[in-house]
Amino acid sequence: MAKAGTEQADQEDLDSLTDRLVHLHRALYAEARQALLIVLQARDAAGKDSLIKKVFGPLDPQGFAVHAFRQPTADELERDYLWRVHLRVPPKGAIAVFNRSHYEDVLPVRVYGLVPAAEWGRRYDQINAFERHLTENGVTILKIFLDISKEEQRKQLLERIDDPEKQWKFRPGDLDDRDRWEDFTAAYEELLRRCDTAWAPWHVIPGDDRKRRNHAVARLVVATLERMSPRLPDPDPSIQAHRARLS
Ligand code: ADP
């Protein structure tokens, strides 16, 4: 009974957070002066997709986008690794979620040695400079690492193997990454340490409890938007004079 009560309160809270999120997004869009970029990183099967649907689903699709970063295409590999990322930075007035991001360029790239160590080793400073450049140009960056346990990942991967609705999501490559769990841990620890800057700090959210985690992310996004304090533009002082033309 007590548990049900708590769940209900949590739910109400998420609903009111969602209302605030929708309202703040509308003001951001109308104001069209600043943008919010949410960087979402997690290990495989952490449930980024369901989090995005749950927390951001109610937003007006105008002024909102989700960009997934997968293995770079041949075209992308011919450019510097930040090129494809910069192209998808939200314009003024918009919110974008990066479902994976430029941090992949110091995660699998580092673990599997896809570029020489000297090359990925320079990327932490480059990423910090890139993020600083964005924040100095009207883009607020909110970086979230959803931290799931190895046991939770096992559970989720088994579901992908067994549930016909989820089988399409299963990639044998996820098991390779799982085999390198410790290497990915080291790579995550380094980026969390070196790229936790004053202008774009990291937020680590425990990911095993999906309801709590959605709630924590919604709270963070709302708090960030409140700090940005977008305002609906003031109406033209002569707006009422236009009524006459509609009579
Ligand atoms: P997700 O797991 O996010 O739902 P996918 O199943 O399509 O998406 O997996 C995308 C894969 O692409 C991940 O294994 C990720 O590590 C990989 N990836 C993303 N960016 C890069 C990159 N720059 N270099 C190498 N691999 C990358």
Coordinates of C-alpha atoms and ligand atoms in Angstrom, one line a residue:
M1 CA 0.0 0.0 0.0
A2 CA 2.8 2.4 1.0
K3 CA 4.7 1.4 -2.1
A4 CA 1.7 2.1 -4.3
G5 CA 1.3 5.5 -2.7
T6 CA 5.0 6.3 -3.4
E7 CA 4.6 5.1 -7.0
Q8 CA 1.6 7.3 -7.5
A9 CA 3.5 10.3 -6.1
D10 CA 6.4 9.6 -8.4
Q11 CA 4.0 9.4 -11.3
E12 CA 2.3 12.7 -10.5
D13 CA 5.7 14.2 -10.2
L14 CA 6.8 13.0 -13.6
D15 CA 3.5 14.3 -15.0
S16 CA 4.1 17.8 -13.6
L17 CA 7.7 17.7 -14.7
T18 CA 6.5 16.9 -18.2
D19 CA 4.1 19.8 -18.1
R20 CA 7.0 22.1 -17.1
L21 CA 9.2 20.6 -19.8
V22 CA 6.6 21.2 -22.5
H23 CA 6.0 24.8 -21.3
L24 CA 9.8 25.6 -21.2
H25 CA 10.3 24.1 -24.6
R26 CA 7.6 26.2 -26.1
A27 CA 9.2 29.4 -24.6
L28 CA 12.6 28.3 -25.9
Y29 CA 11.2 27.8 -29.4
A30 CA 9.3 31.1 -29.4
E31 CA 12.3 33.0 -28.0
A32 CA 14.6 31.4 -30.6
R33 CA 17.8 32.7 -28.9
Q34 CA 19.4 29.6 -27.4
A35 CA 19.6 25.9 -27.8
L36 CA 19.8 22.8 -25.5
L37 CA 21.9 19.8 -26.4
I38 CA 21.4 16.7 -24.4
V39 CA 24.2 14.1 -24.7
L40 CA 23.0 10.6 -23.7
Q41 CA 25.7 8.0 -23.3
A42 CA 25.2 4.4 -21.9
R43 CA 26.4 0.9 -22.4
D44 CA 24.4 -1.4 -24.8
A45 CA 20.9 -2.3 -23.8
A46 CA 20.7 0.4 -21.1
G47 CA 17.3 1.5 -22.5
K48 CA 18.2 4.9 -24.0
D49 CA 15.5 4.5 -26.6
S50 CA 12.7 3.9 -24.0
L51 CA 14.0 6.8 -21.8
I52 CA 13.9 9.2 -24.8
K53 CA 10.3 8.1 -25.6
K54 CA 9.2 8.4 -22.1
V55 CA 10.8 11.7 -21.1
F56 CA 10.8 13.6 -24.4
G57 CA 7.8 12.0 -26.2
P58 CA 5.3 14.7 -25.2
L59 CA 7.5 17.5 -26.7
D60 CA 6.3 19.4 -29.8
P61 CA 8.2 17.8 -32.6
Q62 CA 8.8 21.3 -34.0
G63 CA 12.0 22.4 -32.4
F64 CA 12.9 18.9 -31.1
A65 CA 15.2 16.2 -32.6
V66 CA 16.9 13.0 -31.7
H67 CA 20.1 12.1 -33.5
A68 CA 21.6 8.6 -33.1
F69 CA 25.3 8.2 -33.8
R70 CA 26.2 4.7 -35.1
Q71 CA 29.4 3.4 -36.7
P72 CA 30.5 6.2 -39.0
T73 CA 29.7 5.9 -42.7
A74 CA 32.5 6.0 -45.3
D75 CA 31.5 9.6 -45.9
E76 CA 31.8 10.5 -42.2
L77 CA 35.2 8.7 -41.9
E78 CA 36.6 11.0 -44.6
R79 CA 36.0 14.0 -42.3
D80 CA 37.2 14.8 -38.8
Y81 CA 35.2 12.9 -36.1
L82 CA 33.4 16.0 -34.9
W83 CA 32.1 16.9 -38.3
R84 CA 29.0 14.7 -38.2
V85 CA 28.4 15.9 -34.6
H86 CA 28.6 19.6 -35.3
L87 CA 26.1 19.2 -38.2
R88 CA 23.5 18.0 -35.8
V89 CA 23.9 20.5 -33.0
P90 CA 20.4 22.1 -32.4
P91 CA 19.7 25.5 -33.9
K92 CA 18.5 28.4 -31.7
G93 CA 15.1 27.6 -30.2
A94 CA 15.6 23.8 -30.4
I95 CA 16.3 20.9 -28.1
A96 CA 18.3 17.9 -29.5
V97 CA 19.1 14.6 -27.9
F98 CA 22.2 12.8 -29.0
N99 CA 21.6 9.1 -28.6
R100 CA 25.3 8.3 -28.4
S101 CA 27.6 11.1 -29.4
H102 CA 31.2 12.3 -30.0
Y103 CA 32.1 10.3 -26.9
E104 CA 31.9 7.1 -29.0
D105 CA 35.1 8.5 -30.5
V106 CA 36.9 7.8 -27.1
L107 CA 34.9 4.6 -26.3
P108 CA 34.8 1.8 -28.9
V109 CA 37.4 3.7 -30.9
R110 CA 39.7 3.5 -27.9
V111 CA 38.8 0.0 -26.7
Y112 CA 39.1 -1.6 -30.2
G113 CA 42.1 0.6 -31.2
L114 CA 40.2 1.9 -34.3
V115 CA 42.6 4.9 -34.5
P116 CA 46.1 5.1 -33.0
A117 CA 46.3 5.9 -29.2
A118 CA 48.1 9.2 -29.9
E119 CA 45.1 10.2 -32.0
W120 CA 42.3 9.3 -29.6
G121 CA 44.4 10.6 -26.7
R122 CA 44.2 14.1 -28.1
R123 CA 40.4 13.9 -28.3
Y124 CA 39.6 14.7 -24.7
D125 CA 41.0 18.2 -25.0
Q126 CA 39.5 18.6 -28.5
I127 CA 36.1 17.6 -27.2
N128 CA 36.4 20.1 -24.3
A129 CA 37.3 22.9 -26.7
F130 CA 34.5 21.9 -29.0
E131 CA 31.9 21.9 -26.2
R132 CA 33.3 25.2 -24.9
H133 CA 32.9 26.7 -28.4
L134 CA 29.3 25.6 -28.5
T135 CA 28.4 26.9 -25.0
E136 CA 30.0 30.3 -25.9
N137 CA 27.7 30.4 -28.9
G138 CA 24.3 29.9 -27.3
V139 CA 24.2 26.1 -26.9
T140 CA 23.7 24.7 -23.4
I141 CA 25.0 21.2 -23.0
L142 CA 23.6 18.6 -20.6
K143 CA 25.7 15.4 -20.6
I144 CA 24.1 12.3 -19.0
F145 CA 25.7 8.9 -18.5
L146 CA 23.2 6.2 -17.7
D147 CA 25.1 3.7 -15.6
I148 CA 23.7 0.2 -15.7
S149 CA 25.1 -2.9 -13.9
K150 CA 26.5 -5.9 -15.7
E151 CA 23.7 -8.0 -14.3
E152 CA 21.0 -5.6 -15.6
Q153 CA 22.7 -5.6 -19.1
R154 CA 22.6 -9.4 -19.0
K155 CA 18.9 -9.3 -18.3
Q156 CA 18.1 -6.8 -21.0
L157 CA 20.3 -8.7 -23.6
L158 CA 18.5 -12.0 -22.8
E159 CA 15.2 -10.2 -23.3
R160 CA 16.4 -9.1 -26.7
I161 CA 17.2 -12.7 -27.6
D162 CA 13.9 -14.1 -26.3
D163 CA 11.2 -11.4 -27.0
P164 CA 10.1 -11.4 -30.6
E165 CA 9.2 -7.7 -30.3
K166 CA 12.8 -6.9 -29.3
Q167 CA 14.8 -9.4 -31.3
W168 CA 15.4 -6.8 -34.1
K169 CA 17.5 -4.8 -31.6
F170 CA 19.9 -7.7 -30.9
R171 CA 23.4 -7.2 -32.2
P172 CA 26.0 -9.9 -31.6
G173 CA 28.5 -7.0 -31.4
D174 CA 26.9 -6.0 -28.1
L175 CA 28.3 -9.2 -26.7
D176 CA 31.8 -8.3 -27.9
D177 CA 31.5 -5.0 -26.0
R178 CA 30.2 -6.9 -22.9
D179 CA 33.3 -9.1 -23.1
R180 CA 35.4 -5.9 -22.9
W181 CA 33.4 -4.6 -19.9
E182 CA 36.4 -3.6 -17.9
D183 CA 38.0 -1.8 -20.9
F184 CA 34.9 0.2 -21.5
T185 CA 34.7 1.0 -17.7
A186 CA 38.3 2.4 -18.0
A187 CA 37.3 4.4 -21.1
Y188 CA 34.2 5.8 -19.4
E189 CA 36.1 6.7 -16.2
E190 CA 38.6 8.6 -18.2
L191 CA 36.1 10.6 -20.2
L192 CA 34.0 11.3 -17.1
R193 CA 37.1 12.6 -15.4
R194 CA 38.7 14.6 -18.2
C195 CA 35.6 16.0 -19.9
D196 CA 33.7 17.0 -16.7
T197 CA 34.1 20.7 -17.3
A198 CA 32.6 23.8 -15.8
W199 CA 30.8 24.6 -19.1
A200 CA 29.6 21.0 -19.8
P201 CA 29.7 18.8 -16.7
W202 CA 28.8 15.1 -16.6
H203 CA 25.8 13.7 -14.7
V204 CA 26.0 10.1 -13.8
I205 CA 22.5 8.5 -13.3
P206 CA 22.1 5.0 -11.9
G207 CA 20.3 3.2 -14.8
D208 CA 19.0 -0.1 -13.4
D209 CA 15.7 1.2 -12.1
R210 CA 14.0 2.6 -15.2
K211 CA 11.3 4.6 -13.5
R212 CA 13.7 6.4 -11.1
R213 CA 16.2 7.0 -13.9
N214 CA 13.5 8.6 -16.2
H215 CA 12.4 10.7 -13.3
A216 CA 16.0 11.8 -12.5
V217 CA 16.6 12.7 -16.2
A218 CA 13.3 14.7 -16.4
R219 CA 14.3 16.6 -13.3
L220 CA 17.7 17.4 -14.7
V221 CA 16.4 18.6 -18.0
V222 CA 13.7 20.8 -16.4
A223 CA 16.3 22.3 -14.0
T224 CA 18.6 23.0 -16.9
L225 CA 15.9 24.7 -18.9
E226 CA 14.8 26.7 -15.8
R227 CA 18.4 28.0 -15.5
M228 CA 18.3 29.0 -19.2
S229 CA 15.0 30.8 -18.4
P230 CA 13.6 31.2 -21.9
R231 CA 10.9 33.8 -22.2
L232 CA 8.0 34.1 -24.6
P233 CA 8.8 37.3 -26.6
D234 CA 6.8 40.4 -25.6
P235 CA 4.0 41.1 -28.0
D236 CA 4.1 44.0 -30.4
P237 CA 2.7 46.9 -28.3
S238 CA 0.3 47.7 -31.1
I239 CA -1.0 44.2 -31.3
Q240 CA -4.6 45.1 -30.3
A241 CA -4.8 47.6 -33.1
H242 CA -4.8 44.7 -35.5
R243 CA -8.2 43.4 -34.2
A244 CA -10.0 45.9 -36.4
R245 CA -8.8 44.1 -39.6
L246 CA -10.4 40.9 -38.3
S247 CA -13.9 42.3 -37.6
Ligands
ADP1 P1 22.2 1.6 -30.1 O1 23.0 0.5 -29.4 O2 22.6 3.0 -29.6 O3 20.7 1.4 -30.0 P2 23.1 0.4 -32.5 O4 22.7 -0.9 -32.0 O5 22.9 0.7 -33.9 O6 22.6 1.6 -31.6 O7 24.7 0.5 -32.2 C1 25.5 1.5 -32.6 C2 26.9 1.0 -32.5 O8 27.7 2.0 -33.2 C3 27.4 1.0 -31.0 O9 28.0 -0.3 -30.8 C4 28.4 2.1 -31.0 O10 29.4 1.9 -30.1 C5 28.9 2.2 -32.4 N1 29.5 3.5 -32.7 C6 28.9 4.7 -32.6 N2 29.8 5.7 -32.9 C7 30.9 5.1 -33.3 C8 32.2 5.5 -33.7 N3 32.4 6.8 -33.9 N4 33.1 4.6 -34.0 C9 32.9 3.3 -33.8 N5 31.7 2.8 -33.4 C10 30.7 3.7 -33.1

